[in-house]
PDB file of C-alpha atoms in Angstrom:
ATOM      1  CA  UNK A 136     -33.475  -1.129  14.827  1.00 61.00           C
ATOM      2  CA  UNK A 137     -30.988  -1.591  11.941  1.00 78.00           C
ATOM      3  CA  UNK A 138     -28.792  -4.840  12.441  1.00 92.00           C
ATOM      4  CA  UNK A 139     -25.219  -4.843  12.206  1.00 93.00           C
ATOM      5  CA  UNK A 140     -25.275  -6.863   9.065  1.00 94.00           C
ATOM      6  CA  UNK A 141     -27.513  -4.480   7.399  1.00 95.00           C
ATOM      7  CA  UNK A 142     -24.985  -1.716   8.140  1.00 95.00           C
ATOM      8  CA  UNK A 143     -22.177  -3.874   7.017  1.00 95.00           C
ATOM      9  CA  UNK A 144     -23.875  -4.508   3.693  1.00 95.00           C
ATOM     10  CA  UNK A 145     -24.229  -0.677   3.250  1.00 94.00           C
ATOM     11  CA  UNK A 146     -20.536   0.078   3.980  1.00 94.00           C
ATOM     12  CA  UNK A 147     -19.460  -2.934   1.984  1.00 92.00           C
ATOM     13  CA  UNK A 148     -21.874  -1.914  -0.979  1.00 90.00           C
ATOM     14  CA  UNK A 149     -20.402   1.629  -0.924  1.00 91.00           C
ATOM     15  CA  UNK A 150     -16.811   0.021  -0.775  1.00 85.00           C
ATOM     16  CA  UNK A 151     -17.273  -1.969  -3.355  1.00 82.00           C
ATOM     17  CA  UNK A 152     -17.277   1.064  -5.525  1.00 76.00           C
ATOM     18  CA  UNK A 153     -13.668   2.070  -4.137  1.00 70.00           C
ATOM     19  CA  UNK A 154     -12.012   0.629  -7.202  1.00 71.00           C
ATOM     20  CA  UNK A 155     -14.249   1.599 -10.006  1.00 76.00           C
ATOM     21  CA  UNK A 156     -13.453   5.101 -10.329  1.00 76.00           C
ATOM     22  CA  UNK A 157      -9.709   4.180  -9.999  1.00 72.00           C
ATOM     23  CA  UNK A 158     -10.133   1.303 -12.941  1.00 71.00           C
ATOM     24  CA  UNK A 159     -12.293   3.868 -15.067  1.00 76.00           C
ATOM     25  CA  UNK A 160      -9.647   6.547 -14.738  1.00 76.00           C
ATOM     26  CA  UNK A 161      -6.645   4.196 -15.694  1.00 73.00           C
ATOM     27  CA  UNK A 162      -8.682   3.009 -18.763  1.00 72.00           C
ATOM     28  CA  UNK A 163      -9.604   6.584 -19.848  1.00 78.00           C
ATOM     29  CA  UNK A 164      -5.913   8.081 -19.566  1.00 76.00           C
ATOM     30  CA  UNK A 165      -4.547   4.934 -21.043  1.00 68.00           C
ATOM     31  CA  UNK A 166      -1.870   4.742 -18.211  1.00 68.00           C
ATOM     32  CA  UNK A 167      -1.647   3.980 -14.497  1.00 69.00           C
ATOM     33  CA  UNK A 168       1.249   6.494 -13.774  1.00 72.00           C
ATOM     34  CA  UNK A 169       1.088   7.532 -10.124  1.00 71.00           C
ATOM     35  CA  UNK A 170      -1.068   4.418  -9.278  1.00 74.00           C
ATOM     36  CA  UNK A 171       0.732   1.904  -7.096  1.00 75.00           C
ATOM     37  CA  UNK A 172       0.385  -1.396  -8.468  1.00 82.00           C
ATOM     38  CA  UNK A 173       1.534  -2.748  -5.264  1.00 85.00           C
ATOM     39  CA  UNK A 174      -0.907  -0.967  -3.204  1.00 80.00           C
ATOM     40  CA  UNK A 175      -3.735  -2.558  -5.365  1.00 83.00           C
ATOM     41  CA  UNK A 176      -2.120  -5.725  -5.113  1.00 90.00           C
ATOM     42  CA  UNK A 177      -2.235  -5.348  -1.470  1.00 88.00           C
ATOM     43  CA  UNK A 178      -5.968  -4.307  -1.604  1.00 87.00           C
ATOM     44  CA  UNK A 179      -6.660  -7.636  -3.229  1.00 93.00           C
ATOM     45  CA  UNK A 180      -4.925  -9.340  -0.523  1.00 94.00           C
ATOM     46  CA  UNK A 181      -7.129  -7.376   1.862  1.00 92.00           C
ATOM     47  CA  UNK A 182     -10.324  -8.353   0.157  1.00 93.00           C
ATOM     48  CA  UNK A 183      -9.313 -11.972  -0.034  1.00 96.00           C
ATOM     49  CA  UNK A 184      -8.521 -12.042   3.426  1.00 96.00           C
ATOM     50  CA  UNK A 185     -11.454 -10.026   4.743  1.00 95.00           C
ATOM     51  CA  UNK A 186     -14.014 -12.045   2.741  1.00 96.00           C
ATOM     52  CA  UNK A 187     -12.304 -15.043   4.422  1.00 97.00           C
ATOM     53  CA  UNK A 188     -12.598 -13.615   7.903  1.00 96.00           C
ATOM     54  CA  UNK A 189     -16.435 -12.903   7.104  1.00 95.00           C
ATOM     55  CA  UNK A 190     -16.992 -16.924   6.303  1.00 96.00           C
ATOM     56  CA  UNK A 191     -15.080 -17.924   9.284  1.00 94.00           C
ATOM     57  CA  UNK A 192     -16.824 -15.432  11.556  1.00 92.00           C
ATOM     58  CA  UNK A 193     -20.292 -16.228   9.650  1.00 93.00           C
ATOM     59  CA  UNK A 194     -20.787 -12.506   8.642  1.00 94.00           C
ATOM     60  CA  UNK A 195     -22.542 -12.507   5.182  1.00 95.00           C
ATOM     61  CA  UNK A 196     -21.716  -8.642   5.002  1.00 94.00           C
ATOM     62  CA  UNK A 197     -18.192  -9.031   5.440  1.00 95.00           C
ATOM     63  CA  UNK A 198     -17.844 -12.058   3.117  1.00 96.00           C
ATOM     64  CA  UNK A 199     -20.173 -11.028   0.309  1.00 96.00           C
ATOM     65  CA  UNK A 200     -19.175  -7.533  -0.116  1.00 95.00           C
ATOM     66  CA  UNK A 201     -15.515  -8.254   0.099  1.00 94.00           C
ATOM     67  CA  UNK A 202     -15.663 -10.993  -2.413  1.00 95.00           C
ATOM     68  CA  UNK A 203     -17.132  -8.341  -4.880  1.00 93.00           C
ATOM     69  CA  UNK A 204     -14.510  -6.024  -3.743  1.00 90.00           C
ATOM     70  CA  UNK A 205     -11.932  -8.439  -4.816  1.00 93.00           C
ATOM     71  CA  UNK A 206     -13.194  -8.624  -8.177  1.00 90.00           C
ATOM     72  CA  UNK A 207     -13.295  -5.003  -8.469  1.00 86.00           C
ATOM     73  CA  UNK A 208      -9.722  -4.603  -7.158  1.00 86.00           C
ATOM     74  CA  UNK A 209      -8.710  -7.453  -9.684  1.00 89.00           C
ATOM     75  CA  UNK A 210     -10.123  -5.086 -12.374  1.00 84.00           C
ATOM     76  CA  UNK A 211      -7.823  -2.277 -11.128  1.00 82.00           C
ATOM     77  CA  UNK A 212      -4.856  -4.487 -11.466  1.00 86.00           C
ATOM     78  CA  UNK A 213      -5.797  -5.836 -14.887  1.00 84.00           C
ATOM     79  CA  UNK A 214      -6.462  -2.156 -16.012  1.00 79.00           C
ATOM     80  CA  UNK A 215      -2.902  -1.154 -14.895  1.00 80.00           C
ATOM     81  CA  UNK A 216      -1.342  -4.238 -16.399  1.00 81.00           C
ATOM     82  CA  UNK A 217      -3.118  -3.695 -19.469  1.00 75.00           C
ATOM     83  CA  UNK A 218      -5.424  -6.709 -19.279  1.00 70.00           C
ATOM     84  CA  UNK A 219      -2.651  -9.233 -19.199  1.00 74.00           C
ATOM     85  CA  UNK A 220      -4.468 -12.363 -19.224  1.00 77.00           C
ATOM     86  CA  UNK A 221      -1.604 -14.505 -17.359  1.00 81.00           C
ATOM     87  CA  UNK A 222      -2.014 -12.264 -14.168  1.00 83.00           C
ATOM     88  CA  UNK A 223      -5.698 -13.736 -13.806  1.00 88.00           C
ATOM     89  CA  UNK A 224      -4.039 -17.271 -12.759  1.00 88.00           C
ATOM     90  CA  UNK A 225      -1.766 -15.243 -10.335  1.00 90.00           C
ATOM     91  CA  UNK A 226      -4.271 -13.286  -8.660  1.00 93.00           C
ATOM     92  CA  UNK A 227      -6.415 -16.689  -8.208  1.00 94.00           C
ATOM     93  CA  UNK A 228      -3.569 -18.226  -6.557  1.00 95.00           C
ATOM     94  CA  UNK A 229      -2.569 -14.979  -4.506  1.00 94.00           C
ATOM     95  CA  UNK A 230      -6.126 -14.994  -3.341  1.00 96.00           C
ATOM     96  CA  UNK A 231      -6.185 -18.631  -2.407  1.00 97.00           C
ATOM     97  CA  UNK A 232      -3.006 -18.340  -0.323  1.00 97.00           C
ATOM     98  CA  UNK A 233      -4.351 -15.286   1.510  1.00 96.00           C
ATOM     99  CA  UNK A 234      -7.774 -17.229   2.291  1.00 97.00           C
ATOM    100  CA  UNK A 235      -5.730 -20.255   3.559  1.00 97.00           C
ATOM    101  CA  UNK A 236      -3.707 -18.205   6.051  1.00 96.00           C
ATOM    102  CA  UNK A 237      -6.728 -16.471   7.441  1.00 96.00           C
ATOM    103  CA  UNK A 238      -8.495 -20.220   7.803  1.00 96.00           C
ATOM    104  CA  UNK A 239      -5.331 -22.140   9.348  1.00 97.00           C
ATOM    105  CA  UNK A 240      -3.566 -19.329  11.444  1.00 96.00           C
ATOM    106  CA  UNK A 241      -4.452 -18.693  15.167  1.00 95.00           C
ATOM    107  CA  UNK A 242      -6.997 -16.191  15.572  1.00 93.00           C
ATOM    108  CA  UNK A 243      -4.276 -13.741  17.273  1.00 94.00           C
ATOM    109  CA  UNK A 244      -2.120 -14.016  14.012  1.00 96.00           C
ATOM    110  CA  UNK A 245      -5.210 -13.473  11.918  1.00 94.00           C
ATOM    111  CA  UNK A 246      -6.117 -10.244  13.911  1.00 94.00           C
ATOM    112  CA  UNK A 247      -2.555  -8.987  13.426  1.00 95.00           C
ATOM    113  CA  UNK A 248      -2.629  -9.957   9.717  1.00 94.00           C
ATOM    114  CA  UNK A 249      -5.586  -7.927   8.994  1.00 94.00           C
ATOM    115  CA  UNK A 250      -4.696  -5.079  10.652  1.00 93.00           C
ATOM    116  CA  UNK A 251      -1.351  -5.044   9.011  1.00 93.00           C
ATOM    117  CA  UNK A 252      -3.002  -5.553   5.766  1.00 91.00           C
ATOM    118  CA  UNK A 253      -4.842  -2.231   6.336  1.00 87.00           C
ATOM    119  CA  UNK A 254      -1.202  -0.492   5.506  1.00 87.00           C
ATOM    120  CA  UNK A 255      -1.851  -1.731   2.003  1.00 82.00           C
ATOM    121  CA  UNK A 256      -2.069   1.848   0.616  1.00 83.00           C
ATOM    122  CA  UNK A 257       1.167   2.640   2.249  1.00 87.00           C
ATOM    123  CA  UNK A 258       3.201   2.329  -1.159  1.00 86.00           C
ATOM    124  CA  UNK A 259       0.597   4.783  -2.706  1.00 86.00           C
ATOM    125  CA  UNK A 260       1.514   7.196   0.372  1.00 91.00           C
ATOM    126  CA  UNK A 261       5.018   7.045  -1.033  1.00 90.00           C
ATOM    127  CA  UNK A 262       4.293   7.032  -4.414  1.00 87.00           C
ATOM    128  CA  UNK A 263       1.886  10.258  -3.705  1.00 89.00           C
ATOM    129  CA  UNK A 264       4.882  11.929  -1.843  1.00 89.00           C
ATOM    130  CA  UNK A 265       7.200  11.037  -4.798  1.00 88.00           C
ATOM    131  CA  UNK A 266       4.973  12.660  -7.247  1.00 85.00           C
ATOM    132  CA  UNK A 267       4.789  15.904  -5.202  1.00 86.00           C
ATOM    133  CA  UNK A 268       8.522  16.292  -5.310  1.00 87.00           C
ATOM    134  CA  UNK A 269       8.918  15.528  -8.891  1.00 84.00           C
ATOM    135  CA  UNK A 270       5.686  17.279 -10.019  1.00 79.00           C
ATOM    136  CA  UNK A 271       4.519  14.487 -11.961  1.00 78.00           C
ATOM    137  CA  UNK A 272       0.906  13.894 -13.112  1.00 77.00           C
ATOM    138  CA  UNK A 273      -0.894  11.320 -11.028  1.00 79.00           C
ATOM    139  CA  UNK A 274      -3.835   8.699 -12.277  1.00 76.00           C
ATOM    140  CA  UNK A 275      -4.745   8.505  -8.616  1.00 82.00           C
ATOM    141  CA  UNK A 276      -8.662   8.781  -8.191  1.00 82.00           C
ATOM    142  CA  UNK A 277      -9.553  11.036  -5.301  1.00 88.00           C
ATOM    143  CA  UNK A 278     -13.089  10.148  -5.865  1.00 85.00           C
ATOM    144  CA  UNK A 279     -12.319   6.399  -5.229  1.00 83.00           C
ATOM    145  CA  UNK A 280     -10.482   7.391  -2.114  1.00 89.00           C
ATOM    146  CA  UNK A 281     -13.292   9.481  -0.971  1.00 91.00           C
ATOM    147  CA  UNK A 282     -15.673   6.800  -1.478  1.00 89.00           C
ATOM    148  CA  UNK A 283     -13.306   4.358   0.675  1.00 88.00           C
ATOM    149  CA  UNK A 284     -13.529   6.783   3.333  1.00 94.00           C
ATOM    150  CA  UNK A 285     -17.051   7.043   3.404  1.00 95.00           C
ATOM    151  CA  UNK A 286     -17.478   3.211   3.644  1.00 94.00           C
ATOM    152  CA  UNK A 287     -14.897   2.809   6.150  1.00 95.00           C
ATOM    153  CA  UNK A 288     -16.744   5.323   8.323  1.00 97.00           C
ATOM    154  CA  UNK A 289     -19.714   3.053   8.101  1.00 97.00           C
ATOM    155  CA  UNK A 290     -17.456   0.089   8.819  1.00 96.00           C
ATOM    156  CA  UNK A 291     -16.605   1.968  11.889  1.00 97.00           C
ATOM    157  CA  UNK A 292     -20.204   2.022  13.008  1.00 97.00           C
ATOM    158  CA  UNK A 293     -20.782  -1.727  11.964  1.00 96.00           C
ATOM    159  CA  UNK A 294     -17.741  -2.380  14.341  1.00 96.00           C
ATOM    160  CA  UNK A 295     -19.244  -0.705  17.148  1.00 96.00           C
ATOM    161  CA  UNK A 296     -22.700  -2.480  16.542  1.00 95.00           C
ATOM    162  CA  UNK A 297     -21.345  -5.778  16.064  1.00 94.00           C
ATOM    163  CA  UNK A 298     -18.828  -4.999  18.890  1.00 94.00           C
ATOM    164  CA  UNK A 299     -15.819  -6.000  16.757  1.00 93.00           C
ATOM    165  CA  UNK A 300     -12.726  -4.295  18.006  1.00 94.00           C
ATOM    166  CA  UNK A 301     -10.836  -5.801  15.063  1.00 94.00           C
ATOM    167  CA  UNK A 302     -13.084  -3.998  12.575  1.00 95.00           C
ATOM    168  CA  UNK A 303     -12.914  -0.805  14.609  1.00 96.00           C
ATOM    169  CA  UNK A 304      -8.960  -0.820  14.729  1.00 96.00           C
ATOM    170  CA  UNK A 305      -8.723  -2.054  11.198  1.00 95.00           C
ATOM    171  CA  UNK A 306     -11.217   0.645   9.839  1.00 95.00           C
ATOM    172  CA  UNK A 307      -9.317   3.507  11.563  1.00 96.00           C
ATOM    173  CA  UNK A 308      -5.827   2.526  10.354  1.00 95.00           C
ATOM    174  CA  UNK A 309      -7.646   2.396   6.887  1.00 93.00           C
ATOM    175  CA  UNK A 310      -9.380   5.676   7.072  1.00 96.00           C
ATOM    176  CA  UNK A 311      -6.136   7.376   8.650  1.00 96.00           C
ATOM    177  CA  UNK A 312      -4.034   6.342   5.559  1.00 95.00           C
ATOM    178  CA  UNK A 313      -6.686   7.080   2.767  1.00 93.00           C
ATOM    179  CA  UNK A 314      -7.038  10.368   4.356  1.00 96.00           C
ATOM    180  CA  UNK A 315      -3.490  11.082   4.203  1.00 96.00           C
ATOM    181  CA  UNK A 316      -3.409   9.964   0.353  1.00 94.00           C
ATOM    182  CA  UNK A 317      -5.990  12.338  -0.136  1.00 94.00           C
ATOM    183  CA  UNK A 318      -4.308  15.253   1.330  1.00 95.00           C
ATOM    184  CA  UNK A 319      -0.950  14.403  -0.416  1.00 93.00           C
ATOM    185  CA  UNK A 320      -3.059  14.381  -3.817  1.00 91.00           C
ATOM    186  CA  UNK A 321      -4.690  17.375  -3.333  1.00 92.00           C
ATOM    187  CA  UNK A 322      -1.444  18.984  -2.605  1.00 92.00           C
ATOM    188  CA  UNK A 323       0.286  17.573  -5.555  1.00 89.00           C
ATOM    189  CA  UNK A 324      -2.522  18.797  -7.785  1.00 87.00           C
ATOM    190  CA  UNK A 325      -2.370  22.180  -6.266  1.00 88.00           C
ATOM    191  CA  UNK A 326       1.491  22.476  -6.689  1.00 85.00           C
ATOM    192  CA  UNK A 327       1.346  21.264 -10.246  1.00 81.00           C
ATOM    193  CA  UNK A 328      -1.448  23.799 -10.983  1.00 81.00           C
ATOM    194  CA  UNK A 329       0.820  26.494  -9.553  1.00 82.00           C
ATOM    195  CA  UNK A 330       4.086  25.112 -11.377  1.00 78.00           C
ATOM    196  CA  UNK A 331       2.273  25.521 -14.795  1.00 76.00           C
ATOM    197  CA  UNK A 332       0.707  28.865 -14.064  1.00 68.00           C
TER     198      UNK A 332
END
């Protein structure tokens, strides 16, 4: 039988690639219009926090895959900011603050914080709604969000295998928000196509 940690590495390995299509798309287009820097900065905090949770709970799959996701999310932020080198030191400080919070707060507060961080994509929901309303092009990568959803489904399986309610709840929140963004982006894409037809 496959262990929960193997499933965690599969989920995390797939999830690592969540940011790559988005970073490549921003670089290819030369802009980050329609992409929420706030969401990606929060995603960076999510990865830092979950990596620390993985360290604290002795889960190599959660720790390692979120450390790599942290670097991928940083690459998206750097692409949006057009490789502003000053932001590297700020990202390091930001990650250290989140890691410290996870290590020093009581477990109930950590659980609440980790679930709340799964709303990191909420600013993108707002931005996607706005893009539909004004008919703006969007650099949001539906491929990236689809990869993320697939990864999250596997994390839900991990949550059941490891009997980790925090993972299950957090993953369901993240899956719901990502699915909403995909729907909004598809609606926006369809609306823009009809407006130009």
